[in-house]
mmCIF file of C-alpha atoms in Angstrom:
data_model
loop_
_atom_site.group_PDB
_atom_site.id
_atom_site.type_symbol
_atom_site.label_atom_id
_atom_site.label_comp_id
_atom_site.label_asym_id
_atom_site.label_seq_id
_atom_site.Cartn_x
_atom_site.Cartn_y
_atom_site.Cartn_z
ATOM 1 C CA ASP A 137 120.452 109.028 95.362
ATOM 2 C CA ALA A 138 117.227 109.967 96.959
ATOM 3 C CA LYS A 139 116.337 113.431 96.793
ATOM 4 C CA THR A 140 113.824 113.055 99.754
ATOM 5 C CA THR A 141 113.961 113.009 103.676
ATOM 6 C CA GLN A 142 111.346 111.240 105.384
ATOM 7 C CA PRO A 143 110.973 109.956 109.148
ATOM 8 C CA PRO A 144 111.940 106.436 109.693
ATOM 9 C CA SER A 145 108.635 105.576 111.345
ATOM 10 C CA MET A 146 105.337 106.653 112.473
ATOM 11 C CA ASP A 147 102.333 105.249 114.250
ATOM 12 C CA CYS A 148 98.620 106.032 113.833
ATOM 13 C CA ALA A 149 95.511 104.889 115.224
ATOM 14 C CA GLU A 150 93.025 102.954 113.081
ATOM 15 C CA GLY A 151 90.368 105.117 111.927
ATOM 16 C CA ARG A 152 92.027 108.353 112.354
ATOM 17 C CA ALA A 153 94.164 110.268 109.625
ATOM 18 C CA ALA A 154 97.434 109.364 108.829
ATOM 19 C CA ASN A 155 99.713 112.471 107.782
ATOM 20 C CA LEU A 156 103.013 111.251 106.576
ATOM 21 C CA PRO A 157 105.594 114.112 105.756
ATOM 22 C CA CYS A 158 108.247 114.381 103.134
ATOM 23 C CA ASN A 159 111.136 116.903 102.611
ATOM 24 C CA HIS A 160 112.355 117.519 99.155
ATOM 25 C CA SER A 161 114.032 120.955 99.563
ATOM 26 C CA THR A 162 116.092 120.757 96.312
ATOM 27 C CA ILE A 163 113.142 119.587 94.143
ATOM 28 C CA SER A 164 113.094 121.310 90.815
ATOM 29 C CA GLY A 165 110.617 123.209 88.777
ATOM 30 C CA ASN A 166 109.937 120.246 86.449
ATOM 31 C CA GLU A 167 109.842 117.255 89.270
ATOM 32 C CA TYR A 168 106.860 115.542 90.448
ATOM 33 C CA VAL A 169 106.232 114.207 93.790
ATOM 34 C CA TYR A 170 105.313 110.646 93.797
ATOM 35 C CA TRP A 171 104.194 108.380 96.891
ATOM 36 C CA TYR A 172 104.084 104.660 96.645
ATOM 37 C CA ARG A 173 103.985 102.150 99.430
ATOM 38 C CA GLN A 174 105.001 98.711 99.993
ATOM 39 C CA ILE A 175 103.037 96.185 102.109
ATOM 40 C CA HIS A 176 105.665 93.451 103.608
ATOM 41 C CA SER A 177 107.587 92.196 100.568
ATOM 42 C CA GLN A 178 105.146 92.921 97.967
ATOM 43 C CA GLY A 179 105.844 95.106 94.934
ATOM 44 C CA PRO A 180 105.376 98.749 95.679
ATOM 45 C CA GLN A 181 101.865 100.088 95.027
ATOM 46 C CA TYR A 182 101.182 103.461 93.732
ATOM 47 C CA ILE A 183 99.398 105.972 95.666
ATOM 48 C CA ILE A 184 99.545 109.535 93.989
ATOM 49 C CA HIS A 185 101.768 111.986 92.402
ATOM 50 C CA GLY A 186 101.259 115.707 92.038
ATOM 51 C CA LEU A 187 103.538 118.876 90.777
ATOM 52 C CA LYS A 188 102.497 121.727 92.463
ATOM 53 C CA ASN A 189 98.592 121.542 93.068
ATOM 54 C CA ASN A 190 97.133 119.527 95.989
ATOM 55 C CA GLU A 191 95.827 116.200 94.491
ATOM 56 C CA THR A 192 93.029 113.835 95.676
ATOM 57 C CA ASN A 193 92.252 110.126 94.885
ATOM 58 C CA GLU A 194 90.284 107.352 96.082
ATOM 59 C CA MET A 195 93.243 106.281 98.278
ATOM 60 C CA ALA A 196 94.750 109.410 99.577
ATOM 61 C CA SER A 197 95.193 113.273 99.305
ATOM 62 C CA LEU A 198 98.807 114.758 98.677
ATOM 63 C CA ILE A 199 99.353 118.398 100.124
ATOM 64 C CA ILE A 200 102.420 120.288 98.260
ATOM 65 C CA THR A 201 103.631 123.430 100.106
ATOM 66 C CA GLU A 202 103.643 126.547 97.836
ATOM 67 C CA ASP A 203 107.485 126.614 97.692
ATOM 68 C CA ARG A 204 107.167 122.959 96.792
ATOM 69 C CA LYS A 205 109.972 121.976 99.226
ATOM 70 C CA SER A 206 107.836 119.754 101.203
ATOM 71 C CA SER A 207 104.481 117.415 100.878
ATOM 72 C CA THR A 208 102.479 115.506 103.133
ATOM 73 C CA LEU A 209 100.473 112.268 102.124
ATOM 74 C CA ILE A 210 97.244 111.809 104.117
ATOM 75 C CA LEU A 211 95.521 108.846 104.485
ATOM 76 C CA PRO A 212 91.939 110.228 105.734
ATOM 77 C CA HIS A 213 90.948 106.775 107.507
ATOM 78 C CA ALA A 214 93.825 104.679 108.414
ATOM 79 C CA THR A 215 92.967 101.217 108.462
ATOM 80 C CA LEU A 216 95.205 98.059 109.739
ATOM 81 C CA ARG A 217 95.624 97.190 106.064
ATOM 82 C CA ASP A 218 97.348 100.518 105.405
ATOM 83 C CA THR A 219 100.546 99.320 107.732
ATOM 84 C CA ALA A 220 103.361 99.528 105.133
ATOM 85 C CA VAL A 221 106.474 101.617 104.113
ATOM 86 C CA TYR A 222 105.442 104.605 102.605
ATOM 87 C CA TYR A 223 108.120 106.146 99.909
ATOM 88 C CA CYS A 224 108.115 109.665 98.678
ATOM 89 C CA ILE A 225 109.940 110.095 95.494
ATOM 90 C CA VAL A 226 111.023 113.005 93.233
ATOM 91 C CA ARG A 227 110.909 112.353 89.626
ATOM 92 C CA SER A 228 112.088 114.643 86.747
ATOM 93 C CA GLN A 229 110.856 115.244 83.453
ATOM 94 C CA THR A 230 114.099 114.839 81.677
ATOM 95 C CA ASN A 231 115.493 111.988 83.853
ATOM 96 C CA ASN A 232 112.150 110.071 84.913
ATOM 97 C CA ASP A 233 113.720 107.035 86.745
ATOM 98 C CA MET A 234 112.339 106.708 90.105
ATOM 99 C CA ARG A 235 114.853 106.575 92.913
ATOM 100 C CA PHE A 236 113.584 105.233 96.137
ATOM 101 C CA GLY A 237 114.800 106.679 99.623
ATOM 102 C CA ALA A 238 114.315 104.673 102.818
ATOM 103 C CA GLY A 239 110.893 105.484 103.147
ATOM 104 C CA THR A 240 108.601 106.035 106.515
ATOM 105 C CA ARG A 241 107.134 102.739 108.173
ATOM 106 C CA LEU A 242 103.988 103.340 109.320
ATOM 107 C CA THR A 243 102.080 101.338 111.830
ATOM 108 C CA VAL A 244 98.161 101.586 112.280
ATOM 109 C CA LYS A 245 97.181 100.247 115.335
ATOM 110 C CA PRO A 246 93.932 99.299 116.585
ATOM 111 C CA ASP B 70 97.034 92.825 89.827
ATOM 112 C CA SER B 71 99.227 95.389 88.598
ATOM 113 C CA GLY B 72 99.397 93.739 85.042
ATOM 114 C CA VAL B 73 103.064 93.569 85.262
ATOM 115 C CA THR B 74 104.519 89.840 85.211
ATOM 116 C CA GLN B 75 107.579 88.617 86.520
ATOM 117 C CA THR B 76 109.296 85.181 86.405
ATOM 118 C CA PRO B 77 109.942 83.157 87.956
ATOM 119 C CA LYS B 78 108.672 84.089 91.632
ATOM 120 C CA HIS B 79 111.162 82.130 93.276
ATOM 121 C CA LEU B 80 114.709 81.167 92.224
ATOM 122 C CA ILE B 81 117.290 78.954 94.279
ATOM 123 C CA THR B 82 120.890 79.155 92.731
ATOM 124 C CA ALA B 83 124.616 78.314 93.529
ATOM 125 C CA THR B 84 127.135 80.907 93.899
ATOM 126 C CA GLY B 85 129.086 81.597 90.554
ATOM 127 C CA GLN B 86 126.296 80.459 88.437
ATOM 128 C CA ARG B 87 124.166 82.915 86.251
ATOM 129 C CA VAL B 88 120.410 83.330 86.167
ATOM 130 C CA THR B 89 117.897 85.192 84.093
ATOM 131 C CA LEU B 90 114.860 87.143 85.439
ATOM 132 C CA ARG B 91 111.946 88.118 83.161
ATOM 133 C CA CYS B 92 109.606 90.926 83.200
ATOM 134 C CA SER B 93 106.312 91.540 80.845
ATOM 135 C CA PRO B 94 104.986 95.027 81.144
ATOM 136 C CA ARG B 95 101.608 96.037 81.017
ATOM 137 C CA SER B 96 100.070 95.975 77.840
ATOM 138 C CA GLY B 97 100.969 99.307 75.941
ATOM 139 C CA ASP B 98 103.576 100.244 78.455
ATOM 140 C CA LEU B 99 107.001 100.970 76.566
ATOM 141 C CA SER B 100 109.048 101.748 79.979
ATOM 142 C CA VAL B 101 110.605 99.124 82.154
ATOM 143 C CA TYR B 102 112.278 99.548 85.284
ATOM 144 C CA TRP B 103 114.429 97.117 87.574
ATOM 145 C CA TYR B 104 115.086 97.185 91.164
ATOM 146 C CA GLN B 105 117.045 95.133 93.521
ATOM 147 C CA GLN B 106 115.727 94.826 97.293
ATOM 148 C CA SER B 107 117.888 93.229 99.580
ATOM 149 C CA LEU B 108 116.667 91.876 103.092
ATOM 150 C CA ASP B 109 115.205 94.775 105.114
ATOM 151 C CA GLN B 110 116.695 97.228 102.689
ATOM 152 C CA GLY B 111 115.133 99.949 100.388
ATOM 153 C CA LEU B 112 114.804 99.539 96.747
ATOM 154 C CA GLN B 113 117.754 100.196 94.764
ATOM 155 C CA PHE B 114 117.216 101.331 91.259
ATOM 156 C CA LEU B 115 119.162 99.381 88.696
ATOM 157 C CA ILE B 116 118.390 100.561 85.210
ATOM 158 C CA GLN B 117 115.512 101.584 82.836
ATOM 159 C CA TYR B 118 114.451 100.957 79.277
ATOM 160 C CA TYR B 119 112.046 102.704 76.751
ATOM 161 C CA ASN B 120 111.219 100.999 73.832
ATOM 162 C CA GLY B 121 114.407 98.824 73.680
ATOM 163 C CA GLU B 122 116.784 101.478 74.494
ATOM 164 C CA GLU B 123 118.558 102.163 77.556
ATOM 165 C CA ARG B 124 117.413 105.477 79.386
ATOM 166 C CA ALA B 125 118.853 105.471 82.744
ATOM 167 C CA LYS B 126 121.217 103.575 84.877
ATOM 168 C CA GLY B 127 121.565 103.340 88.612
ATOM 169 C CA ASN B 128 123.630 101.181 90.739
ATOM 170 C CA ILE B 129 123.914 98.242 88.552
ATOM 171 C CA LEU B 130 127.021 95.919 88.895
ATOM 172 C CA GLU B 131 129.036 94.929 85.802
ATOM 173 C CA ARG B 132 127.941 91.509 86.446
ATOM 174 C CA PHE B 133 124.460 92.415 85.846
ATOM 175 C CA SER B 134 123.115 93.339 82.302
ATOM 176 C CA ALA B 135 119.622 93.925 80.964
ATOM 177 C CA GLN B 136 117.808 94.425 77.816
ATOM 178 C CA GLN B 137 114.496 95.032 76.706
ATOM 179 C CA PHE B 138 113.342 93.068 73.516
ATOM 180 C CA PRO B 139 111.008 94.256 70.508
ATOM 181 C CA ASP B 140 107.925 92.724 72.323
ATOM 182 C CA LEU B 141 108.848 94.765 75.229
ATOM 183 C CA HIS B 142 109.611 92.390 77.638
ATOM 184 C CA SER B 143 112.585 92.536 79.580
ATOM 185 C CA GLU B 144 115.318 90.332 80.999
ATOM 186 C CA LEU B 145 117.716 91.101 83.805
ATOM 187 C CA ASN B 146 120.767 88.852 83.703
ATOM 188 C CA LEU B 147 122.799 88.423 86.789
ATOM 189 C CA SER B 148 126.077 86.446 86.326
ATOM 190 C CA SER B 149 128.954 85.154 88.571
ATOM 191 C CA LEU B 150 126.404 85.244 91.700
ATOM 192 C CA GLU B 151 127.690 85.889 95.052
ATOM 193 C CA LEU B 152 125.617 85.471 98.417
ATOM 194 C CA GLY B 153 125.101 89.121 98.469
ATOM 195 C CA ASP B 154 123.187 89.191 95.435
ATOM 196 C CA SER B 155 120.217 87.283 97.473
ATOM 197 C CA ALA B 156 117.134 89.640 97.037
ATOM 198 C CA LEU B 157 113.962 90.637 95.955
ATOM 199 C CA TYR B 158 114.001 91.896 92.250
ATOM 200 C CA PHE B 159 111.278 94.056 90.934
ATOM 201 C CA CYS B 160 110.366 95.220 87.503
ATOM 202 C CA ALA B 161 108.177 98.210 86.647
ATOM 203 C CA SER B 162 106.367 99.511 83.943
ATOM 204 C CA SER B 163 104.864 102.740 82.802
ATOM 205 C CA PRO B 164 103.009 104.012 79.614
ATOM 206 C CA PRO B 165 104.249 106.515 77.028
ATOM 207 C CA PRO B 166 104.951 109.062 76.879
ATOM 208 C CA LEU B 167 108.478 109.291 78.658
ATOM 209 C CA ARG B 168 107.444 111.705 81.049
ATOM 210 C CA ALA B 169 107.478 112.138 84.765
ATOM 211 C CA ASN B 170 103.561 112.248 85.221
ATOM 212 C CA THR B 171 102.764 108.835 84.124
ATOM 213 C CA GLU B 172 102.804 106.640 86.973
ATOM 214 C CA ALA B 173 105.008 103.079 87.139
ATOM 215 C CA PHE B 174 103.436 99.998 88.055
ATOM 216 C CA PHE B 175 105.242 97.183 89.735
ATOM 217 C CA GLY B 176 105.220 93.542 89.602
ATOM 218 C CA GLN B 177 105.249 91.220 92.445
ATOM 219 C CA GLY B 178 109.202 90.323 92.259
ATOM 220 C CA THR B 179 111.433 87.439 91.857
ATOM 221 C CA ARG B 180 112.932 86.203 95.284
ATOM 222 C CA LEU B 181 116.479 85.182 94.208
ATOM 223 C CA THR B 182 118.393 83.015 96.835
ATOM 224 C CA VAL B 183 122.052 82.082 96.212
ATOM 225 C CA VAL B 184 123.450 79.320 98.447
#
């Protein structure tokens, strides 16, 4: 049972920033926010994760609100190859299985 | 390449049969997760093992079973197969310790077709 809510689909213009929101209003203090993406039917690819601070890596930035009830994944310069389903997951320290929701289908358009 | 190896890549079998899917985790990873993804559906968590022991169970049918061996590879056994079991089956692994801030990496999946 997913503990996150994401919009089912979003479009983004190539070269622009893609901002993907995720609502996790029931998140607990020891739970991390993870983002994965799945391109077509390939294995999901890890993007980024965080607890309460904003995080950035070579792929994306993760902005977590101060109350931790929502977050935003930012792809700074979307390319056509970023077209994928993006999953936001909440993962606990005590039961660290990963349960995926329906995700957001991001389509990057030329 | 994530370093997680799943075999076979494709499998076609008949209803009522039994199959075994294999997963070799990344070197040093102790956790293995199994997922099922039916056509155009999300990823359903099935089961997780850590260093040979079952850690968490999701929506795994009684006809399905899994285990993790001493060399840390894992097998998912599917029996009395039905048409609805046709799906992509993914395995993921993550390193120790068993904490939520260790990322998991996925294999490329086994596509099972039941005819």
